Amino acid sequence: MHSTTRTGGRDAAAHPGPETVRLTAVRRLYGTAARTVKALDGVTASFHAGTLTAIMGPSGSGKSTLLQCAAGLDRPTDGTVVIDGTDLGSLSEHGLTLLRRERVGFVFQAFNLVSALTAEQNVALPLRLAGRAAPPGLVRAALAEVGLADRAGHRPSGLSGGEQQRVAIARALITKPAVVFADEPTGQLDYRVSRQILGMLRGLVDDHGQTMIMVTHDPVTASYADRVLFLADGRVVDEYAGTVTAELVAARMTALEAAPC
Ligand SMILES: Nc1ncnc2c1ncn2[C@@H]1O[C@H](COP(=O)(O)OP(=O)(O)OP(=O)(O)O)[C@@H](O)[C@H]1O
Ligand SMILES: [Mg+2]
């Protein structure tokens, strides 16, 4: 059985790679002047190559908003987001679209594959959208990396949930992005397959120096991270780094849900 304490060989918290994502005093307000929701209320955080960070917090604490602002899917009301040296606030909508396409990878809970396309075509899609060549060798190698070399011609309907998520991971990595954002990547998978997918994500971080930021509700999922940021009411209220255990994370979450502070 999987231990809830991860025992990775590296000490990413002590020896982080270069900073790839930085948020500075990010606020995101919704609503009108009369009634404003502070979805994010001054978040400052940096994320380094070769690290996996989990974002946790009670429902409504701002996790999805943080992910969307950090990934350039939404614009903060105030503050700055820098990815790979580029200030997202300096980009036009078109520039932002290009940056997302080329420098950011996404893995979603619902896989979000294109049902009419084969696994191979799904993985090639980000390159095609970017107007780049999608050499079959490169795409096949990406599928082989996630253990799906023999499924290249299958459509999503002919793949299991875990296989679909592996295709989505290959797709997220095909442009060699600076950062991969994952939103509940194992939310639709059973325990065993979840552990496989998390092990795979962990390997990408450890072996390829990938920067990864993952939103999750699940303390066991968070235990695969090097660092856990806890959000409450749109602020980072706590942070665990180093040996992150599911038990510690669960205890902190229980306390936050009882009294966010
Ligand atoms: N488009 C929007 N318009 C108005 N308010 C919004 C919008 N999106 C989010 N909010 C509000 O911002 C706050 C943070 O929402 P967010 O979706 O980031 O939370 P979350 O931590 O992801 O929650 P959950 O765990 O339920 O997914 C909530 O109060 C939410 O109601
Ligand atoms: Mg959410």
Short mmCIF file of C-alpha atoms and ligand atoms in Angstrom, two decimals:
data_model
loop_
_atom_site.label_atom_id
_atom_site.label_comp_id
_atom_site.label_asym_id
_atom_site.label_seq_id
_atom_site.Cartn_x
_atom_site.Cartn_y
_atom_site.Cartn_z
CA MET A 1 0.00 0.00 0.00
CA HIS A 2 1.14 3.49 -0.73
CA SER A 3 2.68 5.24 2.25
CA THR A 4 1.15 8.63 2.91
CA THR A 5 4.64 9.97 3.49
CA ARG A 6 6.48 10.53 0.25
CA THR A 7 10.12 9.67 0.34
CA GLY A 8 11.51 11.29 -2.78
CA GLY A 9 15.26 11.26 -3.26
CA ARG A 10 15.65 14.96 -3.80
CA ASP A 11 15.17 17.84 -1.43
CA ALA A 12 13.44 20.29 -3.72
CA ALA A 13 12.53 22.65 -0.91
CA ALA A 14 16.20 23.08 0.02
CA HIS A 15 17.57 23.22 -3.55
CA PRO A 16 14.93 24.71 -5.79
CA GLY A 17 15.59 25.32 -9.49
CA PRO A 18 15.08 28.71 -11.12
CA GLU A 19 11.86 30.60 -10.37
CA THR A 20 9.39 30.04 -13.19
CA VAL A 21 6.20 31.58 -11.78
CA ARG A 22 5.84 34.53 -9.43
CA LEU A 23 2.67 36.14 -8.09
CA THR A 24 3.05 39.46 -6.30
CA ALA A 25 0.22 40.99 -4.27
CA VAL A 26 -2.40 39.45 -6.55
CA ARG A 27 -5.96 40.49 -5.86
CA ARG A 28 -9.01 39.41 -7.82
CA LEU A 29 -12.27 41.10 -6.97
CA TYR A 30 -15.64 40.09 -8.36
CA GLY A 31 -18.94 41.91 -8.31
CA THR A 32 -19.97 45.53 -8.15
CA ALA A 33 -18.87 48.46 -5.99
CA ALA A 34 -21.91 47.80 -3.78
CA ARG A 35 -21.15 44.13 -3.28
CA THR A 36 -17.61 42.91 -3.82
CA VAL A 37 -16.20 39.41 -3.37
CA LYS A 38 -12.46 39.29 -2.74
CA ALA A 39 -11.71 35.97 -4.40
CA LEU A 40 -7.98 36.70 -3.96
CA ASP A 41 -6.86 39.22 -1.42
CA GLY A 42 -3.14 39.84 -1.84
CA VAL A 43 -1.40 36.59 -2.75
CA THR A 44 2.39 36.58 -3.10
CA ALA A 45 4.06 33.29 -3.96
CA SER A 46 6.82 31.94 -6.15
CA PHE A 47 7.18 28.56 -7.80
CA HIS A 48 10.45 26.98 -8.87
CA ALA A 49 11.53 24.50 -11.51
CA GLY A 50 11.62 20.94 -10.24
CA THR A 51 8.96 21.51 -7.60
CA LEU A 52 5.38 20.33 -7.23
CA THR A 53 3.19 22.68 -5.18
CA ALA A 54 -0.28 21.76 -3.97
CA ILE A 55 -2.87 24.49 -3.37
CA MET A 56 -5.44 23.59 -0.74
CA GLY A 57 -8.15 25.41 1.14
CA PRO A 58 -11.84 25.30 2.00
CA SER A 59 -14.46 25.67 -0.72
CA GLY A 60 -14.60 29.28 -1.87
CA SER A 61 -11.12 30.10 -0.52
CA GLY A 62 -9.85 31.14 -3.97
CA LYS A 63 -8.00 28.06 -5.27
CA SER A 64 -9.50 28.05 -8.76
CA THR A 65 -9.17 31.82 -9.02
CA LEU A 66 -5.51 31.55 -8.05
CA LEU A 67 -4.90 28.87 -10.67
CA GLN A 68 -6.68 30.89 -13.35
CA CYS A 69 -4.79 34.10 -12.57
CA ALA A 70 -1.45 32.29 -12.34
CA ALA A 71 -2.06 30.53 -15.66
CA GLY A 72 -3.13 33.65 -17.54
CA LEU A 73 -6.72 32.44 -17.97
CA ASP A 74 -7.99 35.36 -15.90
CA ARG A 75 -6.52 38.78 -15.19
CA PRO A 76 -5.96 39.94 -11.60
CA THR A 77 -7.62 43.16 -10.45
CA ASP A 78 -4.26 44.20 -8.93
CA GLY A 79 -0.81 42.71 -8.62
CA THR A 80 1.48 40.95 -11.05
CA VAL A 81 1.96 37.47 -12.43
CA VAL A 82 5.26 36.60 -14.09
CA ILE A 83 5.76 33.34 -16.00
CA ASP A 84 9.22 32.50 -17.27
CA GLY A 85 10.29 36.15 -17.04
CA THR A 86 7.22 37.57 -18.82
CA ASP A 87 4.87 39.89 -16.93
CA LEU A 88 1.41 38.73 -18.00
CA GLY A 89 0.02 42.22 -17.39
CA SER A 90 2.18 43.56 -20.21
CA LEU A 91 0.60 41.20 -22.76
CA SER A 92 -2.34 41.82 -25.09
CA GLU A 93 -5.11 39.21 -25.20
CA HIS A 94 -3.41 37.69 -28.22
CA GLY A 95 -0.03 37.70 -26.48
CA LEU A 96 -1.61 36.02 -23.48
CA THR A 97 -3.16 33.34 -25.69
CA LEU A 98 0.21 32.64 -27.27
CA LEU A 99 1.94 32.45 -23.90
CA ARG A 100 -0.68 30.00 -22.61
CA ARG A 101 -0.30 27.89 -25.70
CA GLU A 102 3.47 27.78 -25.72
CA ARG A 103 4.61 28.14 -22.11
CA VAL A 104 1.80 26.68 -20.01
CA GLY A 105 0.40 23.15 -19.81
CA PHE A 106 -2.96 22.22 -18.30
CA VAL A 107 -4.28 18.99 -16.82
CA PHE A 108 -7.94 19.05 -15.80
CA GLN A 109 -10.08 16.79 -13.66
CA ALA A 110 -12.32 15.98 -16.66
CA PHE A 111 -9.36 15.22 -18.99
CA ASN A 112 -10.79 17.59 -21.67
CA LEU A 113 -9.60 15.57 -24.64
CA VAL A 114 -11.14 16.17 -28.07
CA SER A 115 -13.41 13.15 -28.55
CA ALA A 116 -13.14 13.07 -32.36
CA LEU A 117 -9.34 12.91 -32.29
CA THR A 118 -7.07 9.95 -31.57
CA ALA A 119 -4.66 9.98 -28.64
CA GLU A 120 -1.86 10.89 -31.01
CA GLN A 121 -3.86 13.75 -32.56
CA ASN A 122 -4.84 15.05 -29.13
CA VAL A 123 -1.20 15.16 -28.03
CA ALA A 124 -0.18 16.91 -31.27
CA LEU A 125 -2.94 19.52 -30.95
CA PRO A 126 -1.06 22.19 -28.93
CA LEU A 127 1.76 22.15 -31.49
CA ARG A 128 -0.67 22.42 -34.38
CA LEU A 129 -2.54 25.28 -32.68
CA ALA A 130 0.81 27.04 -32.27
CA GLY A 131 1.47 26.58 -35.99
CA ARG A 132 4.39 24.30 -35.27
CA ALA A 133 5.31 20.99 -36.82
CA ALA A 134 4.11 17.95 -34.89
CA PRO A 135 6.65 15.27 -35.88
CA PRO A 136 5.06 11.83 -35.37
CA GLY A 137 8.25 10.68 -33.65
CA LEU A 138 7.98 13.42 -31.03
CA VAL A 139 4.30 12.73 -30.40
CA ARG A 140 4.88 8.96 -30.18
CA ALA A 141 7.75 9.55 -27.75
CA ALA A 142 5.46 11.68 -25.58
CA LEU A 143 2.87 8.88 -25.55
CA ALA A 144 5.58 6.33 -24.77
CA GLU A 145 6.72 8.50 -21.86
CA VAL A 146 3.28 8.10 -20.27
CA GLY A 147 3.16 4.38 -21.12
CA LEU A 148 0.69 4.61 -23.99
CA ALA A 149 2.82 3.84 -27.04
CA ASP A 150 0.37 1.12 -28.05
CA ARG A 151 -2.73 3.34 -27.75
CA ALA A 152 -1.77 6.11 -30.18
CA GLY A 153 -4.63 5.39 -32.59
CA HIS A 154 -7.37 5.12 -29.95
CA ARG A 155 -10.02 7.80 -29.48
CA PRO A 156 -10.84 8.91 -25.89
CA SER A 157 -13.99 6.73 -25.84
CA GLY A 158 -11.74 3.70 -26.30
CA LEU A 159 -9.49 4.56 -23.36
CA SER A 160 -9.94 4.16 -19.60
CA GLY A 161 -10.07 7.25 -17.39
CA GLY A 162 -6.48 6.74 -16.28
CA GLU A 163 -5.36 6.33 -19.89
CA GLN A 164 -7.22 9.48 -20.91
CA GLN A 165 -5.50 11.42 -18.16
CA ARG A 166 -2.14 10.10 -19.32
CA VAL A 167 -2.92 11.35 -22.83
CA ALA A 168 -3.81 14.71 -21.28
CA ILE A 169 -0.45 14.74 -19.44
CA ALA A 170 1.42 13.98 -22.67
CA ARG A 171 -0.55 16.78 -24.35
CA ALA A 172 0.28 19.21 -21.52
CA LEU A 173 4.00 18.49 -21.92
CA ILE A 174 4.36 18.43 -25.69
CA THR A 175 5.30 22.14 -25.96
CA LYS A 176 7.84 21.76 -23.11
CA PRO A 177 5.99 24.35 -21.01
CA ALA A 178 7.59 26.37 -18.24
CA VAL A 179 4.82 25.30 -15.89
CA VAL A 180 2.02 22.74 -15.76
CA PHE A 181 -1.17 23.60 -13.87
CA ALA A 182 -3.30 20.72 -12.69
CA ASP A 183 -6.82 21.16 -11.33
CA GLU A 184 -7.86 18.09 -9.29
CA PRO A 185 -6.00 15.84 -11.76
CA THR A 186 -7.13 12.64 -10.04
CA GLY A 187 -10.62 13.80 -9.06
CA GLN A 188 -12.34 11.32 -11.40
CA LEU A 189 -10.02 8.38 -10.90
CA ASP A 190 -10.06 5.53 -8.42
CA TYR A 191 -7.45 5.17 -5.69
CA ARG A 192 -5.09 2.85 -7.54
CA VAL A 193 -5.10 4.78 -10.81
CA SER A 194 -4.81 8.07 -8.91
CA ARG A 195 -1.61 6.83 -7.30
CA GLN A 196 -0.21 5.90 -10.73
CA ILE A 197 -1.03 9.31 -12.17
CA LEU A 198 0.42 11.15 -9.16
CA GLY A 199 3.56 9.02 -9.34
CA MET A 200 3.86 9.96 -13.00
CA LEU A 201 3.45 13.69 -12.27
CA ARG A 202 5.99 13.39 -9.47
CA GLY A 203 8.44 11.73 -11.87
CA LEU A 204 8.08 14.57 -14.37
CA VAL A 205 8.99 17.03 -11.65
CA ASP A 206 11.92 15.00 -10.30
CA ASP A 207 13.35 13.67 -13.55
CA HIS A 208 12.63 16.55 -15.93
CA GLY A 209 12.71 19.55 -13.59
CA GLN A 210 9.11 20.42 -14.47
CA THR A 211 7.39 23.15 -12.44
CA MET A 212 3.96 21.94 -11.42
CA ILE A 213 1.13 23.62 -9.50
CA MET A 214 -1.83 21.49 -8.50
CA VAL A 215 -5.15 22.34 -6.88
CA THR A 216 -6.60 19.55 -4.79
CA HIS A 217 -9.05 18.83 -1.98
CA ASP A 218 -7.39 15.54 -1.15
CA PRO A 219 -4.66 15.36 1.55
CA VAL A 220 -3.17 12.16 0.09
CA THR A 221 -2.84 13.87 -3.30
CA ALA A 222 -1.23 16.87 -1.59
CA SER A 223 1.27 14.55 0.09
CA TYR A 224 2.94 14.06 -3.30
CA ALA A 225 3.88 17.75 -3.33
CA ASP A 226 7.08 19.39 -2.12
CA ARG A 227 5.06 22.20 -0.68
CA VAL A 228 1.44 22.87 0.23
CA LEU A 229 -0.02 26.39 0.24
CA PHE A 230 -3.19 26.75 2.29
CA LEU A 231 -5.68 29.39 1.22
CA ALA A 232 -8.49 30.87 3.29
CA ASP A 233 -10.62 33.84 2.27
CA GLY A 234 -8.36 34.62 -0.67
CA ARG A 235 -5.10 34.71 1.30
CA VAL A 236 -2.24 32.28 1.82
CA VAL A 237 -2.61 31.51 5.52
CA ASP A 238 -0.12 28.68 5.90
CA GLU A 239 2.51 26.71 4.07
CA TYR A 240 4.09 23.28 4.58
CA ALA A 241 7.31 22.33 2.85
CA GLY A 242 9.66 19.38 2.95
CA THR A 243 8.11 16.14 4.15
CA VAL A 244 4.43 16.69 3.60
CA THR A 245 2.25 13.98 5.09
CA ALA A 246 -1.42 13.43 4.38
CA GLU A 247 -2.08 13.39 8.13
CA LEU A 248 -0.57 16.84 8.64
CA VAL A 249 -2.42 18.26 5.66
CA ALA A 250 -5.72 16.73 6.77
CA ALA A 251 -5.32 18.17 10.26
CA ARG A 252 -4.60 21.66 8.89
CA MET A 253 -7.56 21.47 6.53
CA THR A 254 -9.90 20.42 9.36
CA ALA A 255 -8.74 23.40 11.41
CA LEU A 256 -9.14 25.80 8.46
CA GLU A 257 -12.62 24.57 7.67
CA ALA A 258 -13.59 25.07 11.31
CA ALA A 259 -12.10 28.56 11.67
CA PRO A 260 -10.40 30.09 8.62
CA CYS A 261 -7.59 32.30 9.80
N1 LIG B 1 -16.97 34.62 -11.81
C1 LIG B 1 -17.23 34.89 -10.53
N2 LIG B 1 -18.10 35.86 -10.17
C2 LIG B 1 -18.35 36.16 -8.89
N3 LIG B 1 -17.74 35.55 -7.85
C3 LIG B 1 -16.87 34.58 -8.13
C4 LIG B 1 -16.56 34.20 -9.46
N4 LIG B 1 -15.63 33.19 -9.42
C5 LIG B 1 -15.40 32.96 -8.12
N5 LIG B 1 -16.13 33.79 -7.35
C6 LIG B 1 -16.12 33.84 -5.87
O1 LIG B 1 -14.77 33.94 -5.46
C7 LIG B 1 -14.53 33.13 -4.31
C8 LIG B 1 -13.41 32.13 -4.62
O2 LIG B 1 -13.88 31.22 -5.59
P1 LIG B 1 -13.01 30.01 -6.14
O3 LIG B 1 -13.81 29.36 -7.21
O4 LIG B 1 -11.65 30.52 -6.49
O5 LIG B 1 -12.90 29.07 -4.86
P2 LIG B 1 -12.32 27.58 -4.70
O6 LIG B 1 -11.36 27.62 -3.55
O7 LIG B 1 -11.81 27.10 -6.00
O8 LIG B 1 -13.59 26.75 -4.25
P3 LIG B 1 -13.97 25.19 -4.53
O9 LIG B 1 -13.12 24.38 -3.60
O10 LIG B 1 -15.41 25.14 -4.14
O11 LIG B 1 -13.73 24.91 -5.98
C9 LIG B 1 -15.86 32.49 -3.95
O12 LIG B 1 -16.48 33.29 -2.98
C10 LIG B 1 -16.64 32.54 -5.26
O13 LIG B 1 -18.02 32.60 -5.02
MG MG B 2 -12.40 25.55 -7.31
#
